[in-house]
XYZ file of C-alpha atoms in Angstrom:
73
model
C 0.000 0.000 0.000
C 1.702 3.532 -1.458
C 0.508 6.369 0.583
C 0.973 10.228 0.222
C 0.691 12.599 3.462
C -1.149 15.495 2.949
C -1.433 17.388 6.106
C -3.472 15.180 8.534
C -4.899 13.301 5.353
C -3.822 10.365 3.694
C -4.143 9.658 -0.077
C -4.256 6.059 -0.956
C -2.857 5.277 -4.586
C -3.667 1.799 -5.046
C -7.093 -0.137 -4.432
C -8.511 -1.040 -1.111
C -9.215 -4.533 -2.010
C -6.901 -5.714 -4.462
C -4.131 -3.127 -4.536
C -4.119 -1.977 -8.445
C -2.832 1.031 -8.868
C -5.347 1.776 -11.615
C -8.084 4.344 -10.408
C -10.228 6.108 -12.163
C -11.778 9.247 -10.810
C -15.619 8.849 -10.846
C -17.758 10.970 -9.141
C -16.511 14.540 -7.858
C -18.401 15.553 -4.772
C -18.297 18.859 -2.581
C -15.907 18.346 0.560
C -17.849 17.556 3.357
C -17.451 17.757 7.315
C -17.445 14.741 9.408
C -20.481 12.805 10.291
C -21.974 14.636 13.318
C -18.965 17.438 13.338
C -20.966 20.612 13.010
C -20.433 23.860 14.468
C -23.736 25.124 16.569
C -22.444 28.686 16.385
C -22.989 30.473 12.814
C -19.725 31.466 11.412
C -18.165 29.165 13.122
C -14.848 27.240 10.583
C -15.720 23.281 10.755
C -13.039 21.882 8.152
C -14.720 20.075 5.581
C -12.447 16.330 3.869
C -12.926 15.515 0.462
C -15.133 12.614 -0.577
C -14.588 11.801 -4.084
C -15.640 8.465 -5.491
C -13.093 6.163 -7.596
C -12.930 3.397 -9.035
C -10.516 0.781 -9.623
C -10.027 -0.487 -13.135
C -9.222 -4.678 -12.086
C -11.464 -5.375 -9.760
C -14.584 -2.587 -10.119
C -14.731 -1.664 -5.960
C -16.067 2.012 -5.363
C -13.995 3.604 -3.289
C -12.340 7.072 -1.765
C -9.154 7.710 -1.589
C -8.340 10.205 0.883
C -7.689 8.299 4.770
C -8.344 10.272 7.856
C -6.320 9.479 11.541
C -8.764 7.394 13.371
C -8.494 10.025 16.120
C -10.710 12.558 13.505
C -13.326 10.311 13.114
């Protein structure tokens, strides 16, 4: 497994499930904050993660790529 730090975020460059190296970029989607992570004062900064979809060219699995410390989450 190749990963690529990014701040506190991980990028994965191979496949969860069979480790191919060959993703394609599916389905772009707005960066979003952790489950249950809001702010409950407006104007309050809540960092939002990206969640883009891809999808590995082998083996078909769905997947994102970007891996947040267990400790955000």
């Amino acid at each position: 497994m190749t990963l690529e730090v990014t701040q506190a975020i991980h990028k994965r460059s191979s496949c969860r499930l069979c480790n191919s190296s060959k993703l394609s970029a599916e389905i772009f989607l707005p960066e979003t904050v952790i489950a249950d992570h809001y702010s409950a004062s407006p104007g309050h900064y809540v960092r939002k993660y990206p969640l883009d979809l891809f999808q590995c060219q082998d083996c078909g699995h769905v997947q994102t790529l970007d891996v947040l410390p267990l400790n955000l989450l």
